[in-house]
Structure formats: structure tokens, C-alpha cells
Coordinates of C-alpha atoms in Angstrom, one line a residue:
Chain A
M25 CA 0.0 -0.1 -0.1
I26 CA 1.4 3.7 -1.1
I27 CA 1.4 6.3 1.7
L28 CA 0.9 9.8 0.4
A29 CA 2.4 12.5 2.7
T30 CA 0.7 16.2 3.0
I31 CA 3.3 19.1 3.4
T32 CA 2.2 22.0 5.3
L33 CA 3.9 25.2 5.3
D34 CA 2.5 26.7 8.5
N35 CA 3.1 30.7 8.8
L36 CA 6.8 30.6 7.5
S37 CA 8.9 33.6 8.4
M38 CA 12.7 33.8 7.6
Q39 CA 15.0 36.7 8.7
Y40 CA 18.6 37.3 8.9
G41 CA 21.1 39.4 10.6
N42 CA 20.7 40.7 13.8
N43 CA 18.8 43.6 15.1
G44 CA 20.9 46.3 13.2
S45 CA 20.2 45.2 9.7
R46 CA 17.4 43.0 9.3
Y47 CA 16.5 41.2 6.5
T48 CA 13.4 39.6 5.8
A49 CA 13.6 36.5 3.4
L50 CA 10.3 34.9 4.4
S51 CA 7.1 36.5 5.6
E52 CA 4.0 34.5 6.5
V53 CA 4.5 31.8 3.8
N54 CA 1.2 29.4 4.1
L55 CA 1.0 26.4 2.0
T56 CA -0.5 23.1 1.9
I57 CA 0.4 20.4 -0.7
N58 CA -2.0 17.8 -0.8
E59 CA -1.4 14.0 -0.9
G60 CA 0.4 13.2 -4.5
N61 CA 0.4 16.4 -5.6
F62 CA 2.9 18.0 -7.4
I63 CA 3.3 21.9 -6.7
S64 CA 6.0 24.1 -8.2
L65 CA 7.1 27.5 -6.5
I66 CA 8.0 30.2 -9.2
G67 CA 9.0 33.4 -8.9
P68 CA 12.1 36.0 -9.7
S69 CA 15.4 35.2 -7.9
G70 CA 15.9 36.1 -4.4
C71 CA 12.3 35.6 -3.7
G72 CA 13.1 33.1 -1.4
K73 CA 11.7 29.8 -3.1
S74 CA 15.1 28.1 -2.3
T75 CA 14.9 29.3 1.4
I76 CA 11.5 27.6 1.5
I77 CA 13.2 24.3 0.4
D78 CA 16.3 24.5 2.7
I79 CA 13.7 24.9 5.7
V80 CA 11.4 21.8 4.3
S81 CA 14.8 19.8 3.7
G82 CA 15.7 21.0 7.6
L83 CA 18.7 22.8 6.5
K84 CA 17.6 25.8 8.2
A85 CA 15.0 26.6 10.8
P86 CA 12.5 29.2 10.0
T87 CA 12.2 32.3 12.3
T88 CA 8.8 31.8 13.1
G89 CA 6.1 29.0 11.9
S90 CA 7.1 25.6 11.0
V91 CA 6.8 22.9 8.3
L92 CA 4.6 19.7 8.7
I93 CA 4.9 16.6 6.9
D94 CA 2.1 14.2 7.7
R95 CA 1.3 16.7 10.5
E96 CA 4.6 16.0 12.0
P97 CA 7.0 18.9 12.6
V98 CA 10.2 19.1 10.7
S99 CA 13.1 19.5 13.2
G100 CA 16.2 18.8 11.0
P101 CA 17.2 17.0 8.0
G102 CA 16.1 13.3 7.4
T103 CA 15.6 10.6 4.9
D104 CA 12.0 10.7 4.9
R105 CA 12.4 13.8 2.4
G106 CA 14.4 13.4 -0.8
T107 CA 16.1 16.2 -1.9
V108 CA 17.4 17.2 -5.5
F109 CA 19.6 20.4 -6.2
Q110 CA 20.4 22.3 -8.6
D111 CA 24.3 20.6 -9.4
Y112 CA 25.3 19.9 -6.1
S113 CA 23.5 16.6 -4.8
L114 CA 26.1 14.1 -6.0
F115 CA 29.5 13.4 -3.9
P116 CA 32.2 13.8 -6.4
W117 CA 34.4 11.1 -5.1
M118 CA 31.7 8.5 -5.2
T119 CA 30.7 6.9 -8.5
A120 CA 27.2 7.0 -9.7
F121 CA 26.5 3.5 -8.3
E122 CA 28.3 4.2 -5.1
N123 CA 26.3 7.8 -4.8
I124 CA 23.0 6.0 -4.8
C125 CA 24.3 2.8 -2.5
F126 CA 24.9 5.6 0.1
A127 CA 21.9 7.2 -0.2
I128 CA 19.7 3.8 0.0
E129 CA 22.1 2.7 2.8
H130 CA 21.2 5.7 5.0
T131 CA 17.3 5.4 4.6
G132 CA 17.3 2.2 6.7
G133 CA 15.0 0.6 4.1
C134 CA 17.4 -2.2 2.9
Q135 CA 19.3 -4.1 5.2
T136 CA 21.6 -6.4 3.3
K137 CA 24.6 -5.3 1.1
T138 CA 22.9 -7.3 -1.9
E139 CA 19.5 -5.6 -1.4
I140 CA 21.1 -2.2 -1.5
E141 CA 23.2 -2.9 -4.4
K142 CA 20.5 -4.6 -6.6
Q143 CA 18.0 -1.6 -5.8
A144 CA 21.0 1.0 -6.7
E145 CA 21.7 -1.2 -10.1
E146 CA 17.5 -0.8 -10.5
Y147 CA 17.4 3.0 -10.5
L148 CA 20.5 3.4 -12.2
N149 CA 19.0 1.2 -15.4
L150 CA 15.5 3.4 -14.6
V151 CA 17.4 6.8 -15.7
G152 CA 19.4 4.8 -18.7
L153 CA 22.6 5.0 -16.8
K154 CA 23.6 1.2 -16.9
R155 CA 26.7 2.0 -18.8
F156 CA 27.8 4.7 -16.3
R157 CA 27.6 2.9 -13.5
N158 CA 31.3 3.1 -12.3
A159 CA 31.6 6.8 -13.6
Y160 CA 32.6 9.4 -11.2
P161 CA 30.2 12.6 -11.7
N162 CA 33.1 14.8 -12.8
T163 CA 33.3 12.6 -16.0
L164 CA 29.5 12.7 -16.4
S165 CA 27.6 15.6 -18.3
G166 CA 25.6 18.1 -16.4
G167 CA 22.3 16.1 -17.6
M168 CA 23.9 12.9 -16.5
R169 CA 24.6 13.8 -13.2
Q170 CA 21.0 15.1 -12.7
R171 CA 19.9 11.8 -13.8
V172 CA 21.7 10.1 -11.1
S173 CA 20.2 12.8 -8.6
I174 CA 17.1 11.6 -9.6
A175 CA 17.7 8.1 -9.3
R176 CA 19.1 8.9 -6.0
M177 CA 16.2 10.3 -4.9
F178 CA 13.8 7.9 -6.2
S179 CA 15.9 5.2 -4.8
M180 CA 15.6 6.4 -1.2
N181 CA 11.7 6.2 -1.4
P182 CA 11.1 9.1 1.0
K183 CA 7.7 10.5 2.2
V184 CA 8.1 13.7 -0.3
F185 CA 10.5 14.7 -3.0
L186 CA 12.1 18.4 -2.9
M187 CA 13.8 19.6 -6.0
D188 CA 15.5 23.2 -6.4
E189 CA 15.7 24.2 -9.6
P190 CA 17.0 20.5 -10.8
F191 CA 17.2 21.4 -14.3
G192 CA 18.2 24.9 -14.2
A193 CA 21.9 24.6 -15.1
L194 CA 20.9 22.3 -18.1
D195 CA 20.7 23.6 -21.7
S196 CA 17.0 23.6 -23.2
L197 CA 17.1 20.2 -25.2
N198 CA 18.6 18.5 -22.1
R199 CA 15.9 19.9 -20.0
I200 CA 13.0 18.9 -22.1
Y201 CA 14.8 15.3 -21.8
M202 CA 14.9 15.4 -18.2
Q203 CA 11.3 16.9 -17.5
D204 CA 9.7 14.0 -19.6
L205 CA 11.7 11.4 -17.6
L206 CA 11.0 12.9 -14.6
L207 CA 7.1 12.8 -15.3
N208 CA 7.5 9.3 -16.4
L209 CA 9.3 7.9 -13.5
W210 CA 6.8 10.0 -11.0
S211 CA 3.8 9.0 -12.6
E212 CA 4.3 5.3 -11.9
G213 CA 2.6 3.4 -8.9
E214 CA 5.0 3.6 -6.0
R215 CA 6.8 6.2 -7.3
H216 CA 4.1 8.9 -7.0
K217 CA 4.9 10.9 -4.2
T218 CA 4.1 14.5 -2.9
V219 CA 6.5 17.0 -4.5
L220 CA 7.7 20.4 -4.1
F221 CA 9.3 21.7 -7.3
V222 CA 11.2 25.1 -7.4
T223 CA 11.6 26.6 -10.9
H224 CA 12.0 29.9 -12.5
D225 CA 10.5 28.6 -15.9
V226 CA 6.9 28.8 -16.4
D227 CA 6.6 26.2 -19.3
E228 CA 8.3 23.4 -16.9
A229 CA 6.2 24.5 -13.9
L230 CA 2.7 24.3 -16.2
L231 CA 3.8 21.1 -17.7
L232 CA 4.7 19.2 -14.3
S233 CA 2.5 20.8 -11.7
D234 CA -0.7 20.3 -10.3
K235 CA -0.4 23.8 -8.8
I236 CA 1.7 26.6 -9.1
A237 CA 2.5 28.9 -6.3
V238 CA 3.5 32.5 -7.3
M239 CA 6.1 34.0 -5.3
T240 CA 7.2 37.7 -4.6
P241 CA 10.3 39.2 -3.5
S242 CA 11.4 41.3 -0.9
P243 CA 10.0 39.9 1.3
G244 CA 9.5 36.4 -0.1
K245 CA 5.7 35.9 -0.2
I246 CA 3.3 33.4 -2.0
K247 CA 1.2 36.3 -4.1
E248 CA -1.3 33.7 -5.5
V249 CA -1.6 29.8 -6.0
I250 CA -2.6 28.6 -9.5
D251 CA -4.4 25.3 -10.5
V252 CA -3.0 23.7 -13.4
P253 CA -6.3 21.8 -14.6
F254 CA -4.6 19.5 -17.3
S255 CA -5.5 15.9 -17.2
R256 CA -2.2 13.3 -16.9
P257 CA -0.8 11.8 -18.5
R258 CA 0.5 15.1 -20.1
C259 CA 1.7 15.7 -23.9
R260 CA 4.2 18.7 -24.2
K261 CA 3.3 19.1 -27.8
S262 CA -0.6 19.1 -27.8
L263 CA -0.5 20.7 -24.3
S264 CA 1.4 24.0 -25.3
A265 CA -1.0 24.5 -28.2
T266 CA -4.3 24.6 -26.3
A267 CA -5.8 28.1 -25.4
E268 CA -6.0 27.1 -21.7
Y269 CA -2.3 26.7 -21.4
L270 CA -1.4 29.8 -23.5
A271 CA -4.0 31.8 -21.0
L272 CA -2.6 30.6 -18.1
K273 CA 1.3 31.1 -19.1
S274 CA 0.6 34.6 -20.3
H275 CA -1.0 35.1 -17.0
L276 CA 1.9 33.8 -14.9
L277 CA 4.1 35.6 -17.1
S278 CA 2.3 39.2 -16.5
V279 CA 2.3 38.6 -12.6
L280 CA 6.0 37.7 -12.9
Y281 CA 6.8 40.7 -15.4
C282 CA 5.0 43.1 -12.7
E283 CA 7.0 41.7 -10.0
M284 CA 10.2 41.7 -11.9
M285 CA 9.4 45.6 -12.8
G286 CA 8.7 46.3 -9.3
E287 CA 11.3 44.8 -7.7
L288 CA 13.9 46.8 -10.1
A289 CA 12.3 50.0 -9.6
Q290 CA 12.7 49.3 -5.7
Q291 CA 16.4 48.1 -6.6
E292 CA 17.1 51.6 -8.2
R293 CA 15.2 53.6 -5.5
N294 CA 17.8 51.8 -2.6
F295 CA 20.6 52.5 -5.0
R296 CA 19.5 56.4 -5.3
G297 CA 19.4 56.4 -1.4
L298 CA 22.6 55.2 -1.0
A299 CA 24.4 57.3 -3.4
Chain B
M21 CA 54.5 3.1 -33.9
M22 CA 58.0 3.8 -34.6
E23 CA 57.8 7.2 -36.0
K24 CA 56.1 8.5 -32.9
I25 CA 59.7 8.1 -31.1
P26 CA 61.1 11.3 -31.2
R27 CA 64.4 11.9 -33.0
T28 CA 66.1 13.0 -29.9
A29 CA 65.9 9.1 -28.6
I30 CA 68.9 8.8 -31.4
A31 CA 70.9 11.5 -29.5
V32 CA 70.1 10.1 -26.2
Y33 CA 71.6 6.8 -27.3
L34 CA 74.6 8.2 -29.5
L35 CA 75.5 10.2 -26.3
L36 CA 75.2 7.3 -24.0
A37 CA 77.7 5.6 -26.6
L38 CA 79.7 8.3 -26.6
A39 CA 80.1 8.5 -22.7
L40 CA 81.3 4.7 -22.9
A41 CA 83.6 5.3 -25.7
V42 CA 85.2 8.1 -24.3
Q43 CA 85.5 5.9 -20.8
V44 CA 86.8 3.1 -22.5
L45 CA 89.3 4.5 -24.9
V46 CA 90.1 8.0 -23.5
P47 CA 92.6 7.1 -20.2
D48 CA 91.9 9.1 -17.3
A49 CA 93.6 12.0 -15.9
P50 CA 97.0 10.6 -14.8
H51 CA 96.3 11.0 -10.8
L52 CA 93.0 9.6 -11.2
A53 CA 94.4 6.5 -13.3
A54 CA 93.9 3.9 -10.6
A55 CA 90.0 4.2 -10.7
D56 CA 88.1 1.4 -11.9
A57 CA 85.6 2.5 -14.2
T58 CA 83.2 -0.9 -14.1
A59 CA 80.6 0.6 -12.0
F60 CA 80.5 3.8 -14.2
I61 CA 79.9 1.4 -17.6
G62 CA 77.3 -0.1 -15.5
V63 CA 75.4 3.1 -14.7
L64 CA 75.7 3.8 -18.7
V65 CA 74.3 0.6 -19.7
L66 CA 71.6 0.8 -17.0
L67 CA 70.5 4.3 -18.1
A68 CA 70.4 2.9 -21.8
I69 CA 68.1 0.0 -20.4
V70 CA 65.7 2.4 -18.4
F71 CA 65.4 4.5 -21.2
T72 CA 64.2 2.2 -23.6
A73 CA 62.1 0.7 -21.1
G74 CA 60.7 4.1 -20.5
L75 CA 60.0 4.7 -24.3
V76 CA 58.1 1.3 -24.4
I77 CA 56.2 1.8 -21.3
Q78 CA 55.5 5.5 -21.5
K79 CA 54.4 5.4 -25.2
K80 CA 52.2 8.7 -24.5
D81 CA 54.9 10.6 -22.9
A82 CA 57.8 9.5 -25.1
R83 CA 58.8 13.1 -25.7
A84 CA 59.2 14.0 -22.1
V85 CA 61.1 10.9 -21.3
T86 CA 63.4 11.4 -24.1
D87 CA 63.9 15.4 -23.0
L88 CA 64.8 13.9 -19.6
F89 CA 67.1 11.5 -20.6
L90 CA 68.9 14.2 -22.8
V91 CA 69.7 16.4 -20.0
I92 CA 70.8 13.4 -17.9
T93 CA 73.0 12.0 -20.5
V94 CA 74.5 15.6 -21.6
V95 CA 75.3 16.5 -17.8
M96 CA 76.9 12.7 -17.7
V97 CA 79.1 13.4 -21.0
L98 CA 80.1 17.0 -19.4
W99 CA 80.9 15.5 -16.1
E100 CA 83.0 12.6 -17.7
V101 CA 84.8 15.0 -20.2
I102 CA 85.6 17.9 -18.1
L103 CA 86.1 16.3 -14.5
G104 CA 87.1 12.7 -15.1
K105 CA 89.1 12.8 -18.3
L106 CA 90.5 16.7 -18.9
S107 CA 90.5 17.1 -14.8
L108 CA 89.8 20.9 -15.0
L109 CA 88.8 21.5 -11.6
D110 CA 90.2 20.3 -8.3
P111 CA 90.1 16.3 -8.4
L112 CA 89.8 16.2 -4.7
L113 CA 86.8 18.3 -4.4
F114 CA 85.3 17.6 -7.9
P115 CA 85.9 13.8 -8.8
G116 CA 84.9 12.4 -12.0
P117 CA 81.8 9.7 -12.5
A118 CA 83.9 7.1 -12.8
Q119 CA 85.3 7.4 -9.3
V120 CA 82.2 8.4 -7.7
F121 CA 80.0 5.7 -9.2
Q122 CA 82.8 3.0 -7.9
I123 CA 81.5 3.9 -4.5
F124 CA 78.4 2.4 -5.1
A125 CA 79.9 -0.8 -5.5
S126 CA 82.8 -0.6 -2.8
D127 CA 80.3 1.2 0.1
G128 CA 77.0 -0.3 -1.5
Q129 CA 76.0 -2.2 1.6
Q130 CA 76.9 0.2 4.0
M131 CA 74.9 3.0 1.7
L132 CA 71.6 0.5 1.4
Y133 CA 71.6 0.0 5.1
G134 CA 72.1 3.5 6.1
A135 CA 69.0 4.4 3.5
V136 CA 66.8 1.9 5.0
G137 CA 67.3 2.9 8.2
S138 CA 66.9 6.2 7.6
L139 CA 63.7 5.6 5.6
C140 CA 62.6 3.7 8.3
I141 CA 62.8 6.5 11.0
M142 CA 61.1 8.8 8.5
A143 CA 58.4 6.5 7.8
T144 CA 57.6 5.9 11.6
G145 CA 57.7 9.7 12.3
Y146 CA 55.7 10.6 8.9
V147 CA 52.7 7.9 9.5
L148 CA 52.6 8.9 13.0
A149 CA 52.0 12.5 12.1
L150 CA 49.3 11.3 9.4
I151 CA 47.4 9.4 12.1
L152 CA 47.3 12.1 14.6
A153 CA 47.1 15.3 12.1
I154 CA 44.6 14.2 9.7
P155 CA 41.5 13.1 12.1
L156 CA 42.5 16.0 14.5
G157 CA 42.4 18.5 11.3
L158 CA 39.0 17.3 10.2
Y159 CA 37.5 17.8 13.8
I160 CA 39.1 21.4 14.1
G161 CA 37.8 22.0 10.7
W162 CA 34.2 20.9 11.5
R163 CA 33.8 22.4 14.8
R164 CA 34.2 26.3 14.4
R165 CA 35.0 26.8 18.2
L166 CA 37.5 24.3 18.1
F167 CA 39.2 26.0 15.1
D168 CA 39.3 29.6 16.7
V169 CA 41.4 28.3 19.5
A170 CA 43.6 25.9 17.4
Y171 CA 44.2 28.2 14.7
P172 CA 46.1 31.0 16.0
I173 CA 48.2 28.0 17.8
A174 CA 48.9 26.4 14.6
K175 CA 49.9 29.7 12.9
A176 CA 52.3 30.7 15.3
V177 CA 54.0 27.2 15.9
S178 CA 53.9 26.0 12.4
P179 CA 56.8 28.1 10.9
I180 CA 59.2 26.9 13.5
P181 CA 61.8 24.8 11.9
P182 CA 61.7 21.5 13.6
T183 CA 65.3 21.3 14.1
V184 CA 64.8 23.7 16.8
Y185 CA 63.5 21.2 18.9
L186 CA 66.8 18.9 18.1
P187 CA 68.8 20.0 21.5
Y188 CA 65.6 19.0 23.7
A189 CA 65.2 15.9 21.7
I190 CA 68.5 14.6 22.3
V191 CA 68.7 15.5 25.7
L192 CA 65.1 13.9 26.7
L193 CA 64.8 11.1 24.4
P194 CA 66.7 8.0 25.1
T195 CA 67.9 6.8 21.6
F196 CA 68.8 8.8 18.4
A197 CA 66.3 7.1 16.8
S198 CA 63.5 8.1 18.9
A199 CA 64.5 11.5 18.8
S200 CA 64.5 11.6 15.0
V201 CA 61.1 10.1 15.1
F202 CA 59.7 12.8 17.3
L203 CA 61.7 15.6 15.1
I204 CA 60.2 14.5 12.0
F205 CA 56.6 13.9 13.4
I206 CA 57.1 17.5 14.4
G207 CA 58.0 18.7 11.4
A208 CA 55.5 16.9 9.3
F209 CA 52.6 17.4 11.7
W210 CA 51.9 21.1 11.0
P211 CA 51.6 20.9 7.3
I212 CA 49.0 17.8 7.5
L213 CA 47.0 19.7 9.8
V214 CA 46.6 22.9 8.3
G215 CA 46.2 21.2 5.0
T216 CA 43.4 19.2 6.3
I217 CA 41.8 22.1 8.1
Y218 CA 42.0 24.0 5.0
G219 CA 40.5 21.2 3.1
V220 CA 37.4 20.8 5.1
F221 CA 36.9 24.6 4.6
A222 CA 37.1 23.7 1.0
V223 CA 34.3 21.3 0.6
D224 CA 31.6 23.1 -1.0
H225 CA 29.0 23.7 1.5
R226 CA 26.2 22.8 -0.9
I227 CA 27.6 19.2 -1.1
I228 CA 27.5 19.4 2.7
N229 CA 23.9 20.1 2.8
S230 CA 23.3 17.5 0.3
A231 CA 24.9 15.2 2.8
K232 CA 22.7 16.7 5.5
T233 CA 19.6 15.8 3.8
L234 CA 20.9 11.8 3.9
G235 CA 20.8 12.6 7.8
L236 CA 24.4 11.3 8.4
T237 CA 25.6 11.1 11.9
D238 CA 28.6 13.5 12.8
R239 CA 31.1 10.3 12.6
Q240 CA 29.3 9.4 9.0
M241 CA 29.9 13.3 8.1
V242 CA 33.6 13.3 8.9
R243 CA 34.5 10.0 7.6
R244 CA 32.7 9.6 4.3
I245 CA 32.2 13.4 3.1
L246 CA 34.9 15.9 4.9
L247 CA 37.9 13.1 4.6
P248 CA 37.4 12.4 1.0
G249 CA 36.3 16.0 0.4
A250 CA 39.4 17.5 2.3
M251 CA 41.7 14.9 0.5
P252 CA 43.2 17.1 -2.3
S253 CA 44.3 19.7 0.2
I254 CA 45.4 16.8 2.7
F255 CA 47.9 15.7 -0.3
S256 CA 49.0 18.9 -0.7
G257 CA 49.9 19.3 3.2
A258 CA 51.4 15.8 3.0
M259 CA 53.5 16.4 0.2
I260 CA 55.3 19.7 2.1
S261 CA 55.5 17.2 5.1
L262 CA 57.0 14.4 3.3
I263 CA 60.1 17.1 2.0
M264 CA 60.1 18.6 5.7
A265 CA 60.8 15.2 6.8
F266 CA 63.7 14.5 4.4
I267 CA 65.1 17.5 5.5
S268 CA 64.5 16.8 9.0
I269 CA 66.1 13.4 8.8
T270 CA 69.2 14.3 6.9
V271 CA 69.7 17.4 9.5
A272 CA 69.5 15.2 12.4
E273 CA 71.8 12.5 11.1
M274 CA 74.3 14.9 10.0
I275 CA 74.3 16.7 13.7
A276 CA 73.9 13.4 15.8
A277 CA 73.7 10.0 14.2
T278 CA 76.3 6.9 14.0
S279 CA 74.3 5.7 10.6
G280 CA 72.1 6.8 8.1
L281 CA 72.3 8.6 4.5
G282 CA 73.0 12.0 6.4
W283 CA 75.6 10.7 8.5
Y284 CA 77.3 9.0 5.4
I285 CA 77.7 12.7 3.9
E286 CA 79.0 14.0 7.1
Y287 CA 81.3 11.1 8.0
N288 CA 82.9 11.3 4.9
H289 CA 83.1 15.2 4.6
Q290 CA 85.3 15.1 7.8
F291 CA 88.0 12.9 5.9
A292 CA 87.5 14.9 3.0
N293 CA 86.4 11.8 0.8
Y294 CA 84.6 14.1 -1.8
D295 CA 84.0 11.1 -3.9
K296 CA 81.7 9.5 -1.2
V297 CA 80.1 12.7 -0.2
I298 CA 78.6 13.3 -4.1
A299 CA 77.8 9.4 -4.1
G300 CA 76.0 10.0 -0.8
M301 CA 74.4 12.9 -2.4
I302 CA 73.1 11.1 -5.5
L303 CA 71.8 8.3 -3.4
I304 CA 69.7 10.7 -1.6
A305 CA 68.4 12.0 -4.8
L306 CA 67.8 8.4 -5.9
V307 CA 65.6 7.9 -2.4
V308 CA 63.7 11.0 -3.0
I309 CA 62.8 10.3 -6.5
G310 CA 61.5 6.7 -5.1
V311 CA 59.5 8.3 -2.3
M312 CA 58.0 10.6 -4.8
F313 CA 57.0 8.6 -7.3
I314 CA 55.1 6.3 -4.7
F315 CA 53.8 9.4 -3.2
D316 CA 52.5 10.3 -6.6
R317 CA 50.8 7.0 -7.3
I318 CA 49.0 6.9 -4.0
Q319 CA 47.7 10.3 -4.9
R320 CA 46.7 9.7 -8.3
H321 CA 44.9 6.7 -7.1
C322 CA 43.1 8.4 -4.0
L323 CA 42.0 11.3 -6.2
R324 CA 41.2 9.7 -9.0
W325 CA 37.6 10.9 -8.9
Q326 CA 39.2 14.6 -9.8
Q327 CA 40.0 13.4 -13.2
T328 CA 37.7 15.0 -15.8
E329 CA 38.3 12.8 -18.8

């Protein structure tokens, strides 16, 4: 039986620095991700998207508020959350295979060495990197490294998946390939989990998500949550031609554009103030 | 395949043949005539064999191997002609190659025992330093509070040359061997420690974050993440330590030993046996080359994940 978890962000705030120069990175962020939902956080850089991932993964503690996974508060990092970062998830001194084994070892699910190795092998095959089993990350391309990272995340069999701009460093063709791979893997049976996904790419968010949370910077806030109503499985080609898709895309772009212009004006004022 | 071997390779063989011919055909300078030349001839033949083997084994680096041997053979020929045959400089201070290499035949056993003894003392001190400095450095690098205390101390103490401790080491420790081990340990400890600490700092915090998301314990974090992550910097520290260890052992032996490489040079210097002094220097160079080669191989194996092809 597959247990799906919920993620609840309950009134999260994050402030850096001490009383003299306080910088508010996040302010009153509330968001609930239902069982098995794929939610994307989208927004201009510096709006606190990655900070949210860091808080949910337990790397940072929020100033106020809390994160609940299945109504259990998060108190630190743990293997109930599988995380993929932009390009720094893998350990360069371990081969692709060793990286996955290492992660499985620490989830405590598999006990014997042969069990771990069998599972690692299986996930490496799943992302099509059987031949690169003994390659070190430095010798792999950026796309291959992210495939290993994703295989590692799936192999850990966590309650939820957290992804922080996992395809942000890839060229556009590789990105398309990776999005399709992720969707294919995620759609099937026990690999279907609750996902929190950070991106700055509108098309990526629309293709992958059930809901999109649009964030605004300084201080980081969720401005609105948009439902993405398209049925799954989704086809990139036919989807991007529908009127509904185009309407959603233009709405998202205009919201983000407004935010960006506001932010630029703000920066300019700050700069004048300093000068 | 044949055309890949550089043309200069022929020059190396010609120079070796020239050296051989000069040695056999031209008589030594009159006052050196007694010297037996078999060892030098042996060295020349050995050089030819090693060079050929090098060309076969290191096909990719044939040019580098050839250039290296070209320099060595030119030095040999110049040494032989200027000092051995023409005796242009004081033959007592600057003996020819035939005379020097003959020492390896006559004093070979003594030199070998000396080299093995020196290496044993060095290895003991060096390994002790590795065992202590690496775990300590990992821990200091990982715990900010410990670092704040340890760093100023390390900064103040590490530049002190290890030989400064020699007077106390000799007085306080019962044997020369234990005093030297201590000296080498002190000399090797600091560079490894500092290298390890900097290595921990150099580990990308994003990789540490990625490790944290796997829920590692502190112990696992240090062993599986910080140690391999700091390894490149540990190796550069260990390299400096190795050089320090060579200097320490040689100086210590020159001052206080009754055997070993440094002692051999110092002892023969007192009797004005400069041919033996030069032979000792050549032996030290050979030992250093050998140890560095092994070090390099270990480093390449441990850091194989850094290669990008």
C-alpha cells in the first residue's frame, strides 16, 4: 500500500542578520500540498524559493512558523524527504553507483549489501545510466549528473520529493528530456509521491505541476496559487497548443513581469538612497 | 608506431655510446688513473636500459621521457669529459663519474643499510603525524569553536623549523632513533594539520547540505564526506610534510647519528672523501625520487575522482 504524505507550510517567516540590519527573506508563507500533488514554486530570483526548500529539508530553521509533513513537524534533515539540488547533490568522490548505494544505506529501508546494490542497480537502469555505473560525477555531463541525482532521490523511497531548480543548469534540449523523464518516472505506482518543486521556468511549471505558487520578493511571499487543470498523462506538444495553456502562461508571465519591474524600481530607489 | 618515437631519442643513445667510448678509449687524468670504471660503465648501460623501457612503457609521454634523458646524458658526458678526463677542476673536490660511481660498488652495503635505516625512522615519524593530524584537522575544521582556538596556535607554531627542537629531543629522548622520529613527527604534523583544516573549509557547503539531507551522523559526516572532500588539500599538506621529513632526517643525522644517509655524507666530509659525499648526495636524490614516485601514485589513486576525461 502506498502512503502519500501532505506538506504543510504553516506561517513560515525567515529573517537574517541581527537587530541592526534585519533582512526578511520570507514572510508569512502558508501553503498546503495535498497527498500526491506536484506543486511548483515559481518567482524571480531572490524571492525565497530556495529558502523554502532549505526549511522543508531541515537545513535551515525558520524564524517563526513550522513545516509539517503528515502533521509531524520538521525538526532537522532526514531521509523521509528526498532532495535534488541544482548541481550539487552528488558526492564527487563516489561513482554514480556508489552515490546511490550510499543514499539507500542511510534510509534504513534495505538491510543487506546485496539488497542495497540490487536496488541501486535498478534505479540506475531506470534513468538509462547502466553503462555509467562506475563513472565519477566529474566525468558525466550535467544532464547525466542530474539523472543520477533523480535516481538517488527515487531510490531513497522518501515520503516526499523536494527539488530545487533541478534542471536550472541544463541546456534547453536536456531540460526537455529531463522533464519528460521525471514525469514518466513519477507517474508510475509507488514512485508517485508528493512533490515540492522550485523553478523559474514557466513552461516547466505548467507541464509538471498540479498547482503553481507564484512568489514575490522582498519580503518573500506567496502571491497567488494557480491550479493547473490539465489531465495526466500530459503531452508537451498538444498541451502547449491549447488556449487554456496559453492563457495560463500569459497570466503567469504578466504576474512575474510586474513583480520583476517592481523589484527593479525598488532596487533603483535603494541605490539612489545610498548614493 | 616507430615514427612516434622522437628523433632526439637517437641523440640520447649516441650520447650514451659516446660516454662509453670516451670512458673505455680515453685514459683518465693521470692522478685518477687507479679508478676502476666498471661501475660507471654499468650505470651507462643501466641508463640505456631504463630509457628504452621508459620509451616502451610511457609511449604517450615519449617526448618528455626523451627530453629528461637527454638532460641526464648531457650532464653525464660533460661531467665525464670535464672532470673525469680533462680534470679541469680540483680533482679532490670535484671527482669524475667513474670514481664516484665506484663508491656504490665498494660502499654499497653500508649505503643501503643507511638508506633503509633513515627511511624507517622517517616512515615512523611521518605515519604518526598522518594518523594524528588528519583526524584532528577534520575535527577542528568541522567545529568552529575548536578552530578559533587551534588556528592561532597552529599559525604561531607551524613556521618554527623542526630542527629547533633537536637539542631538547636529544637530551630528553633515550635514543637517536626516537629523537629523530619525534623531530620528523613535529615537522610533518603542522603542514598536514593545516592542509586538512583548509581541506574541510574547501568542501563546498552545498555538498555538505546534500549530505545533511541524507541524515548522516557526525561520524559518518567526517568519514564519508569531510575526509574525501578534504583529500586534495590533505595531499598538498602531506607533500610539504614529506619534504620537511627528508630535510629533518638528513640534518638530524648530520648532527647526531652514527649511521644513515646524512651521517654518511657528514662522516666522509670530515675525511675529505668528496667522492663519497657526492655518491651520498646521488643516493639521497635517488631515494627522494623513489619516495616521491610512490607518493604520486598513491595520490593519483586516492584522487582519481578528480580526473575529468
